[in-house]
C-alpha cells in the first residue's frame, strides 16, 4: 500500500467538488451542503465500480461465447451482475443517461435509478436520507447542474485509490463542518498516523483468525489501513490469501454520514469480512431504543487488536448527552470511574479495555489517539485520575508516543498515541515508555486545512525502532524515557499553615465576622484554628450601644458560653473577630517523597496540620519529562539586535525622503 498521494490532483478534485457545493449557496444552508454532495459522489463512485465490473465481465463472457450479439451480451451481463456482483442496479440507467434523457422526466428517472440499487447500496442511501434531499434539490432547481457536474467524473478505484478517496472525503467533511460552524469534535486521522499505529501494534500475517476493532470508526480509515497494511506486508499470494481469509474488521460509528461513507468504501472493496454497525458504542444496546447502542458488547465479543481516534472533547453528559444510558455500565465497563461529562475520550478507552481477550485466550493490544486532556485532566480522586490509576495499576499502559503538531485536518493541537496491552513481556512489566516524536515530521508541500506537517516512512521507522528497542538496558536516547508506573502517582495533601506578617512573624488578623453568629459556626472556627479567638461584639441598647468581648479557647464549652452571651437576645450591630492568620492550601507531592519533609521545605512557615487524600492521584506529563531549559538571550545581544534594526529602519526612512 502506497502512502504517498498526488496532493495537487486531490486539491484540484476537492476544489471542483467544493465549487459544486458553493453553487448551492442561497438555495441551501451551509449545514445542508454535505447532504446534497456526499451521496452523489458515492453513487458516482459505486457507478464507476459497476461500469468496470460490467466491462470486465463482458470481456470474460465474450471470450467464452464470441457469437453473442451486443444485446444478448448486455442481457447476460445484467443477469450475472444481479446474481454475482457485490452490489448491483436493476435498471439500465446511469447518471449520464439520466441527464441526457428527457429533462422533464429528470427527477422520475433519477429516482428510478436510485431505487434500482441492491439492498446494501439502498441502506447507504437511506442513511444519507437522500430521497428526502432529492425533493429539496428538485424544488430548488439544482438536480440538473449536480448531475451534469458528476455524471462523468472519474471516481473509480482504478483512478482514485481508497487512500486518495479517503483524503477527498475528509477534506470535504472538514470544509462542510467549517461552513456549518460545527465544533471540531471529529478529527479525521491522516493515513500516515494510522499506519504508524498499525506498525506499533505489530499485527502478524495470520495463521488463524485475527479480529480488529474500532469503537469510533468514522469513515473506516483505521480499519481499512490496518488490513491494507497486512496485505502490503504479505510477501506471497499464500500470505495475501491468509490475510483475506483470517482477518476480520469490526467497527461502530455514531454519525449516519460517516457510517454511510464507511459502508460504501467496504462495499467497493467487497470486504465481506467487515462488520460495521451504526450506533453509540459507549452505551448498552437496546433494540427497542431509538438510539442504537453497542452492538459488539464485551459479553459476546473480544478482539485481538484495537485502534481508534475517538472524538476530542465531546460532551456525553448533561441534557444533550447520554449520561443516563452510559451509567448503566458503571458497575461493569466503567467500574474504574467516569470522566467529566464534557470529555468522553476515556470512555472509549475503557470500552476497548473491556473488550480485551484474556491473556490465556490470546490477549489484546490497543492503539488509541488522544489529545492532552486524558493525560492529566481531573484532580486526585476524580474520574479521570481514577481511570489512569486503574490502567497503570493493572499494568496495561505500555507506551505513549508524542506526535508532531499540525498533523490533523481540523486541528493543530498536540496529540499522543497510547499503546496498551495485557500481555506485556518481562522487560515491559511495571514500566511505561514515553517517546518524544514531536520533531519527526516534514512540511506538507501544500496544507490540507490545519494539516501542515506529515510523517514519512523514515519518521515512522524512527519511532518504531525506539518502541521496539528502547526497553533494552543499554539503550540510550534522549527521546526515550522509561518510568515505573508509580512515577506518575502523587499525593494531594491539604495543609493548613500560619501566615507571616510584615515583620516576618506569625500573623494575627482582625476582621469583620460575616458568617451567621451561631454556636455551630463558632465551634467550627475553634476546630479549624484550635487557638484563642476574640470576638468584639457591638450590641444595640435603648440608650445607645455597647461593646461586648467574647474570648474563646480550645478548653471552653463553646455552646455554654454562647448561650450565656445570647440569653438576653441582644440585637447585634456588628462583630469583629481576631484570630491567627491561617491559610489552607493543597500541595501535590510526588509519590515516594517524605510528606513532612516536603511540606517544611516548600512552605517554610509553621504548619498547623496536614492531611493526605485517601487515594493517590495519577497524571502523566510528557512535556515536563522532556523539557530542556534554554537560557534567555543575553541583554547585550538583544540590545545589539535592537540597534541593528534601528539603523535598518533609519536607512529605509531616508529612502522615502
mmCIF file of N, CA and C in Angstrom, residues 129-217:
data_model
loop_
_atom_site.group_PDB
_atom_site.id
_atom_site.type_symbol
_atom_site.label_atom_id
_atom_site.label_comp_id
_atom_site.label_asym_id
_atom_site.label_seq_id
_atom_site.Cartn_x
_atom_site.Cartn_y
_atom_site.Cartn_z
ATOM 1 N N UNK A 129 -30.333 9.773 4.049
ATOM 2 C CA UNK A 129 -31.678 10.358 3.913
ATOM 3 C C UNK A 129 -31.783 11.088 2.568
ATOM 4 N N UNK A 130 -31.258 10.423 1.548
ATOM 5 C CA UNK A 130 -31.056 11.112 0.276
ATOM 6 C C UNK A 130 -32.347 11.306 -0.518
ATOM 7 N N UNK A 131 -33.293 10.416 -0.362
ATOM 8 C CA UNK A 131 -34.538 10.562 -1.119
ATOM 9 C C UNK A 131 -35.272 11.847 -0.729
ATOM 10 N N UNK A 132 -35.230 12.167 0.570
ATOM 11 C CA UNK A 132 -35.840 13.430 1.008
ATOM 12 C C UNK A 132 -35.049 14.622 0.479
ATOM 13 N N UNK A 133 -33.724 14.469 0.406
ATOM 14 C CA UNK A 133 -32.882 15.561 -0.095
ATOM 15 C C UNK A 133 -33.159 15.824 -1.571
ATOM 16 N N UNK A 134 -33.407 14.755 -2.337
ATOM 17 C CA UNK A 134 -33.680 14.917 -3.770
ATOM 18 C C UNK A 134 -34.871 15.841 -3.980
ATOM 19 N N UNK A 135 -35.883 15.696 -3.143
ATOM 20 C CA UNK A 135 -37.074 16.541 -3.264
ATOM 21 C C UNK A 135 -36.702 18.027 -3.140
ATOM 22 N N UNK A 136 -35.818 18.319 -2.175
ATOM 23 C CA UNK A 136 -35.395 19.711 -1.971
ATOM 24 C C UNK A 136 -34.513 20.182 -3.120
ATOM 25 N N UNK A 137 -33.647 19.297 -3.613
ATOM 26 C CA UNK A 137 -32.779 19.639 -4.737
ATOM 27 C C UNK A 137 -33.613 19.994 -5.965
ATOM 28 N N UNK A 138 -34.635 19.198 -6.237
ATOM 29 C CA UNK A 138 -35.510 19.454 -7.390
ATOM 30 C C UNK A 138 -36.273 20.759 -7.195
ATOM 31 N N UNK A 139 -36.788 20.960 -6.002
ATOM 32 C CA UNK A 139 -37.543 22.176 -5.699
ATOM 33 C C UNK A 139 -36.707 23.426 -5.957
ATOM 34 N N UNK A 140 -35.407 23.329 -5.666
ATOM 35 C CA UNK A 140 -34.504 24.464 -5.848
ATOM 36 C C UNK A 140 -33.813 24.463 -7.211
ATOM 37 N N UNK A 141 -34.298 23.595 -8.113
ATOM 38 C CA UNK A 141 -33.806 23.574 -9.500
ATOM 39 C C UNK A 141 -32.296 23.337 -9.573
ATOM 40 N N UNK A 142 -31.808 22.364 -8.783
ATOM 41 C CA UNK A 142 -30.377 22.087 -8.747
ATOM 42 C C UNK A 142 -30.022 20.660 -9.180
ATOM 43 N N UNK A 143 -31.008 19.846 -9.512
ATOM 44 C CA UNK A 143 -30.709 18.461 -9.864
ATOM 45 C C UNK A 143 -29.911 18.378 -11.160
ATOM 46 N N UNK A 144 -30.335 19.109 -12.192
ATOM 47 C CA UNK A 144 -29.621 19.048 -13.474
ATOM 48 C C UNK A 144 -28.170 19.517 -13.344
ATOM 49 N N UNK A 145 -27.895 20.656 -12.692
ATOM 50 C CA UNK A 145 -26.487 21.069 -12.540
ATOM 51 C C UNK A 145 -25.637 20.056 -11.773
ATOM 52 N N UNK A 146 -26.222 19.420 -10.760
ATOM 53 C CA UNK A 146 -25.458 18.451 -9.964
ATOM 54 C C UNK A 146 -25.150 17.210 -10.798
ATOM 55 N N UNK A 147 -26.160 16.714 -11.536
ATOM 56 C CA UNK A 147 -25.912 15.546 -12.390
ATOM 57 C C UNK A 147 -24.891 15.883 -13.470
ATOM 58 N N UNK A 148 -24.970 17.074 -14.026
ATOM 59 C CA UNK A 148 -24.007 17.492 -15.037
ATOM 60 C C UNK A 148 -22.589 17.515 -14.475
ATOM 61 N N UNK A 149 -22.458 17.920 -13.228
ATOM 62 C CA UNK A 149 -21.149 18.017 -12.580
ATOM 63 C C UNK A 149 -20.509 16.643 -12.400
ATOM 64 N N UNK A 150 -21.326 15.635 -12.050
ATOM 65 C CA UNK A 150 -20.755 14.357 -11.607
ATOM 66 C C UNK A 150 -20.976 13.188 -12.561
ATOM 67 N N UNK A 151 -21.737 13.374 -13.628
ATOM 68 C CA UNK A 151 -22.136 12.232 -14.452
ATOM 69 C C UNK A 151 -20.965 11.490 -15.099
ATOM 70 N N UNK A 152 -19.835 12.176 -15.317
ATOM 71 C CA UNK A 152 -18.693 11.519 -15.956
ATOM 72 C C UNK A 152 -17.411 11.692 -15.160
ATOM 73 N N UNK A 153 -17.524 12.119 -13.932
ATOM 74 C CA UNK A 153 -16.336 12.309 -13.095
ATOM 75 C C UNK A 153 -15.692 10.959 -12.799
ATOM 76 N N UNK A 154 -14.381 10.865 -13.044
ATOM 77 C CA UNK A 154 -13.667 9.598 -12.859
ATOM 78 C C UNK A 154 -13.381 9.390 -11.366
ATOM 79 N N UNK A 155 -14.220 8.609 -10.717
ATOM 80 C CA UNK A 155 -14.071 8.370 -9.283
ATOM 81 C C UNK A 155 -13.886 6.894 -8.954
ATOM 82 N N UNK A 156 -13.670 6.067 -9.950
ATOM 83 C CA UNK A 156 -13.479 4.642 -9.691
ATOM 84 C C UNK A 156 -12.178 4.364 -8.964
ATOM 85 N N UNK A 157 -12.090 3.233 -8.262
ATOM 86 C CA UNK A 157 -10.866 2.879 -7.519
ATOM 87 C C UNK A 157 -9.634 2.755 -8.400
ATOM 88 N N UNK A 158 -9.847 2.501 -9.711
ATOM 89 C CA UNK A 158 -8.699 2.420 -10.617
ATOM 90 C C UNK A 158 -8.145 3.812 -10.938
ATOM 91 N N UNK A 159 -8.933 4.856 -10.697
ATOM 92 C CA UNK A 159 -8.491 6.232 -10.939
ATOM 93 C C UNK A 159 -8.161 6.952 -9.626
ATOM 94 N N UNK A 160 -8.987 6.734 -8.616
ATOM 95 C CA UNK A 160 -8.790 7.345 -7.290
ATOM 96 C C UNK A 160 -8.733 6.208 -6.278
ATOM 97 N N UNK A 161 -7.557 5.977 -5.699
ATOM 98 C CA UNK A 161 -7.393 4.862 -4.760
ATOM 99 C C UNK A 161 -8.223 5.094 -3.499
ATOM 100 N N UNK A 162 -8.487 4.025 -2.736
ATOM 101 C CA UNK A 162 -9.190 4.218 -1.456
ATOM 102 C C UNK A 162 -8.493 5.225 -0.549
ATOM 103 N N UNK A 163 -7.143 5.202 -0.555
ATOM 104 C CA UNK A 163 -6.395 6.171 0.250
ATOM 105 C C UNK A 163 -6.698 7.586 -0.204
ATOM 106 N N UNK A 164 -6.631 7.819 -1.524
ATOM 107 C CA UNK A 164 -6.887 9.154 -2.052
ATOM 108 C C UNK A 164 -8.333 9.568 -1.830
ATOM 109 N N UNK A 165 -9.248 8.628 -1.993
ATOM 110 C CA UNK A 165 -10.659 8.942 -1.777
ATOM 111 C C UNK A 165 -10.911 9.297 -0.319
ATOM 112 N N UNK A 166 -10.174 8.639 0.571
ATOM 113 C CA UNK A 166 -10.274 8.978 1.994
ATOM 114 C C UNK A 166 -9.901 10.427 2.246
ATOM 115 N N UNK A 167 -8.827 10.881 1.597
ATOM 116 C CA UNK A 167 -8.427 12.286 1.733
ATOM 117 C C UNK A 167 -9.516 13.211 1.180
ATOM 118 N N UNK A 168 -10.113 12.830 0.048
ATOM 119 C CA UNK A 168 -11.165 13.654 -0.543
ATOM 120 C C UNK A 168 -12.348 13.767 0.417
ATOM 121 N N UNK A 169 -12.835 12.621 0.923
ATOM 122 C CA UNK A 169 -13.950 12.640 1.863
ATOM 123 C C UNK A 169 -13.640 13.550 3.051
ATOM 124 N N UNK A 170 -12.449 13.365 3.593
ATOM 125 C CA UNK A 170 -12.121 14.070 4.826
ATOM 126 C C UNK A 170 -11.917 15.563 4.597
ATOM 127 N N UNK A 171 -11.360 15.908 3.435
ATOM 128 C CA UNK A 171 -11.222 17.332 3.111
ATOM 129 C C UNK A 171 -12.595 17.967 2.931
ATOM 130 N N UNK A 172 -13.504 17.262 2.279
ATOM 131 C CA UNK A 172 -14.850 17.799 2.096
ATOM 132 C C UNK A 172 -15.593 17.892 3.421
ATOM 133 N N UNK A 173 -15.484 16.855 4.238
ATOM 134 C CA UNK A 173 -16.140 16.890 5.543
ATOM 135 C C UNK A 173 -15.585 18.016 6.399
ATOM 136 N N UNK A 174 -14.275 18.252 6.296
ATOM 137 C CA UNK A 174 -13.676 19.366 7.037
ATOM 138 C C UNK A 174 -14.287 20.688 6.588
ATOM 139 N N UNK A 175 -14.393 20.869 5.278
ATOM 140 C CA UNK A 175 -14.940 22.127 4.764
ATOM 141 C C UNK A 175 -16.413 22.275 5.134
ATOM 142 N N UNK A 176 -17.155 21.170 5.052
ATOM 143 C CA UNK A 176 -18.570 21.232 5.418
ATOM 144 C C UNK A 176 -18.736 21.630 6.882
ATOM 145 N N UNK A 177 -17.915 21.034 7.751
ATOM 146 C CA UNK A 177 -18.040 21.333 9.185
ATOM 147 C C UNK A 177 -17.664 22.783 9.467
ATOM 148 N N UNK A 178 -16.665 23.307 8.742
ATOM 149 C CA UNK A 178 -16.293 24.714 8.924
ATOM 150 C C UNK A 178 -17.424 25.635 8.484
ATOM 151 N N UNK A 179 -18.045 25.313 7.350
ATOM 152 C CA UNK A 179 -19.116 26.152 6.830
ATOM 153 C C UNK A 179 -20.348 26.141 7.734
ATOM 154 N N UNK A 180 -20.610 24.994 8.333
ATOM 155 C CA UNK A 180 -21.807 24.884 9.171
ATOM 156 C C UNK A 180 -21.560 25.349 10.592
ATOM 157 N N UNK A 181 -20.300 25.730 10.892
ATOM 158 C CA UNK A 181 -19.997 26.242 12.233
ATOM 159 C C UNK A 181 -19.960 25.174 13.297
ATOM 160 N N UNK A 182 -19.808 23.921 12.902
ATOM 161 C CA UNK A 182 -19.739 22.848 13.890
ATOM 162 C C UNK A 182 -18.430 22.926 14.653
ATOM 163 N N UNK A 183 -18.495 22.528 15.919
ATOM 164 C CA UNK A 183 -17.265 22.452 16.692
ATOM 165 C C UNK A 183 -16.449 21.262 16.216
ATOM 166 N N UNK A 184 -15.143 21.419 16.262
ATOM 167 C CA UNK A 184 -14.251 20.374 15.740
ATOM 168 C C UNK A 184 -14.091 19.251 16.744
ATOM 169 N N UNK A 185 -15.131 18.455 16.899
ATOM 170 C CA UNK A 185 -15.023 17.311 17.800
ATOM 171 C C UNK A 185 -14.413 16.116 17.096
ATOM 172 N N UNK A 186 -14.636 16.057 15.763
ATOM 173 C CA UNK A 186 -14.109 14.943 14.993
ATOM 174 C C UNK A 186 -12.850 15.412 14.256
ATOM 175 N N UNK A 187 -11.803 14.624 14.379
ATOM 176 C CA UNK A 187 -10.552 14.973 13.718
ATOM 177 C C UNK A 187 -10.122 13.778 12.882
ATOM 178 N N UNK A 188 -10.304 13.883 11.578
ATOM 179 C CA UNK A 188 -10.029 12.760 10.706
ATOM 180 C C UNK A 188 -8.541 12.440 10.706
ATOM 181 N N UNK A 189 -8.233 11.171 10.781
ATOM 182 C CA UNK A 189 -6.865 10.746 11.043
ATOM 183 C C UNK A 189 -6.077 10.593 9.751
ATOM 184 N N UNK A 190 -4.954 11.290 9.622
ATOM 185 C CA UNK A 190 -4.102 11.110 8.438
ATOM 186 C C UNK A 190 -3.660 9.659 8.308
ATOM 187 N N UNK A 191 -3.573 9.194 7.083
ATOM 188 C CA UNK A 191 -3.252 7.786 6.868
ATOM 189 C C UNK A 191 -1.860 7.424 7.380
ATOM 190 N N UNK A 192 -0.912 8.389 7.356
ATOM 191 C CA UNK A 192 0.419 8.040 7.851
ATOM 192 C C UNK A 192 0.407 7.820 9.364
ATOM 193 N N UNK A 193 -0.508 8.494 10.074
ATOM 194 C CA UNK A 193 -0.626 8.288 11.519
ATOM 195 C C UNK A 193 -1.262 6.926 11.803
ATOM 196 N N UNK A 194 -2.289 6.590 11.013
ATOM 197 C CA UNK A 194 -2.897 5.264 11.172
ATOM 198 C C UNK A 194 -1.858 4.182 10.900
ATOM 199 N N UNK A 195 -1.060 4.388 9.865
ATOM 200 C CA UNK A 195 -0.029 3.402 9.521
ATOM 201 C C UNK A 195 0.949 3.227 10.683
ATOM 202 N N UNK A 196 1.321 4.333 11.319
ATOM 203 C CA UNK A 196 2.219 4.245 12.475
ATOM 204 C C UNK A 196 1.564 3.434 13.591
ATOM 205 N N UNK A 197 0.292 3.691 13.857
ATOM 206 C CA UNK A 197 -0.418 2.947 14.902
ATOM 207 C C UNK A 197 -0.433 1.455 14.596
ATOM 208 N N UNK A 198 -0.704 1.135 13.334
ATOM 209 C CA UNK A 198 -0.757 -0.275 12.927
ATOM 210 C C UNK A 198 0.616 -0.920 13.075
ATOM 211 N N UNK A 199 1.661 -0.204 12.681
ATOM 212 C CA UNK A 199 3.015 -0.751 12.786
ATOM 213 C C UNK A 199 3.414 -0.969 14.244
ATOM 214 N N UNK A 200 3.006 -0.058 15.118
ATOM 215 C CA UNK A 200 3.321 -0.224 16.541
ATOM 216 C C UNK A 200 2.547 -1.395 17.148
ATOM 217 N N UNK A 201 1.358 -1.667 16.621
ATOM 218 C CA UNK A 201 0.592 -2.826 17.105
ATOM 219 C C UNK A 201 1.244 -4.143 16.691
ATOM 220 N N UNK A 202 2.045 -4.104 15.620
ATOM 221 C CA UNK A 202 2.779 -5.290 15.154
ATOM 222 C C UNK A 202 1.831 -6.462 14.895
ATOM 223 N N UNK A 203 0.810 -6.205 14.074
ATOM 224 C CA UNK A 203 -0.151 -7.258 13.731
ATOM 225 C C UNK A 203 0.530 -8.248 12.792
ATOM 226 N N UNK A 204 0.516 -9.526 13.099
ATOM 227 C CA UNK A 204 1.236 -10.506 12.261
ATOM 228 C C UNK A 204 0.419 -10.951 11.051
ATOM 229 N N UNK A 205 1.097 -11.494 10.054
ATOM 230 C CA UNK A 205 0.392 -12.214 8.990
ATOM 231 C C UNK A 205 -0.253 -13.432 9.658
ATOM 232 N N UNK A 206 -1.573 -13.564 9.576
ATOM 233 C CA UNK A 206 -2.250 -14.551 10.439
ATOM 234 C C UNK A 206 -2.117 -15.994 9.961
ATOM 235 N N UNK A 207 -2.065 -16.863 10.941
ATOM 236 C CA UNK A 207 -2.185 -18.303 10.705
ATOM 237 C C UNK A 207 -3.536 -18.799 11.203
ATOM 238 N N UNK A 208 -4.250 -17.924 11.896
ATOM 239 C CA UNK A 208 -5.596 -18.222 12.387
ATOM 240 C C UNK A 208 -6.362 -16.907 12.423
ATOM 241 N N UNK A 209 -7.614 -16.960 12.865
ATOM 242 C CA UNK A 209 -8.467 -15.771 12.852
ATOM 243 C C UNK A 209 -7.887 -14.647 13.705
ATOM 244 N N UNK A 210 -7.888 -13.430 13.159
ATOM 245 C CA UNK A 210 -7.476 -12.216 13.874
ATOM 246 C C UNK A 210 -8.586 -11.177 13.706
ATOM 247 N N UNK A 211 -8.991 -10.561 14.813
ATOM 248 C CA UNK A 211 -10.046 -9.549 14.765
ATOM 249 C C UNK A 211 -9.477 -8.179 15.112
ATOM 250 N N UNK A 212 -9.939 -7.163 14.380
ATOM 251 C CA UNK A 212 -9.509 -5.780 14.578
ATOM 252 C C UNK A 212 -10.757 -4.928 14.811
ATOM 253 N N UNK A 213 -10.688 -4.017 15.791
ATOM 254 C CA UNK A 213 -11.892 -3.294 16.220
ATOM 255 C C UNK A 213 -11.614 -1.811 16.402
ATOM 256 N N UNK A 214 -12.604 -0.989 16.036
ATOM 257 C CA UNK A 214 -12.560 0.461 16.261
ATOM 258 C C UNK A 214 -13.937 0.905 16.743
ATOM 259 N N UNK A 215 -14.051 1.421 17.983
ATOM 260 C CA UNK A 215 -15.365 1.817 18.510
ATOM 261 C C UNK A 215 -15.874 3.147 17.978
ATOM 262 N N UNK A 216 -15.039 3.891 17.251
ATOM 263 C CA UNK A 216 -15.450 5.174 16.665
ATOM 264 C C UNK A 216 -14.851 5.236 15.268
ATOM 265 N N UNK A 217 -15.331 4.378 14.376
ATOM 266 C CA UNK A 217 -14.595 4.092 13.143
ATOM 267 C C UNK A 217 -14.746 5.157 12.067
#
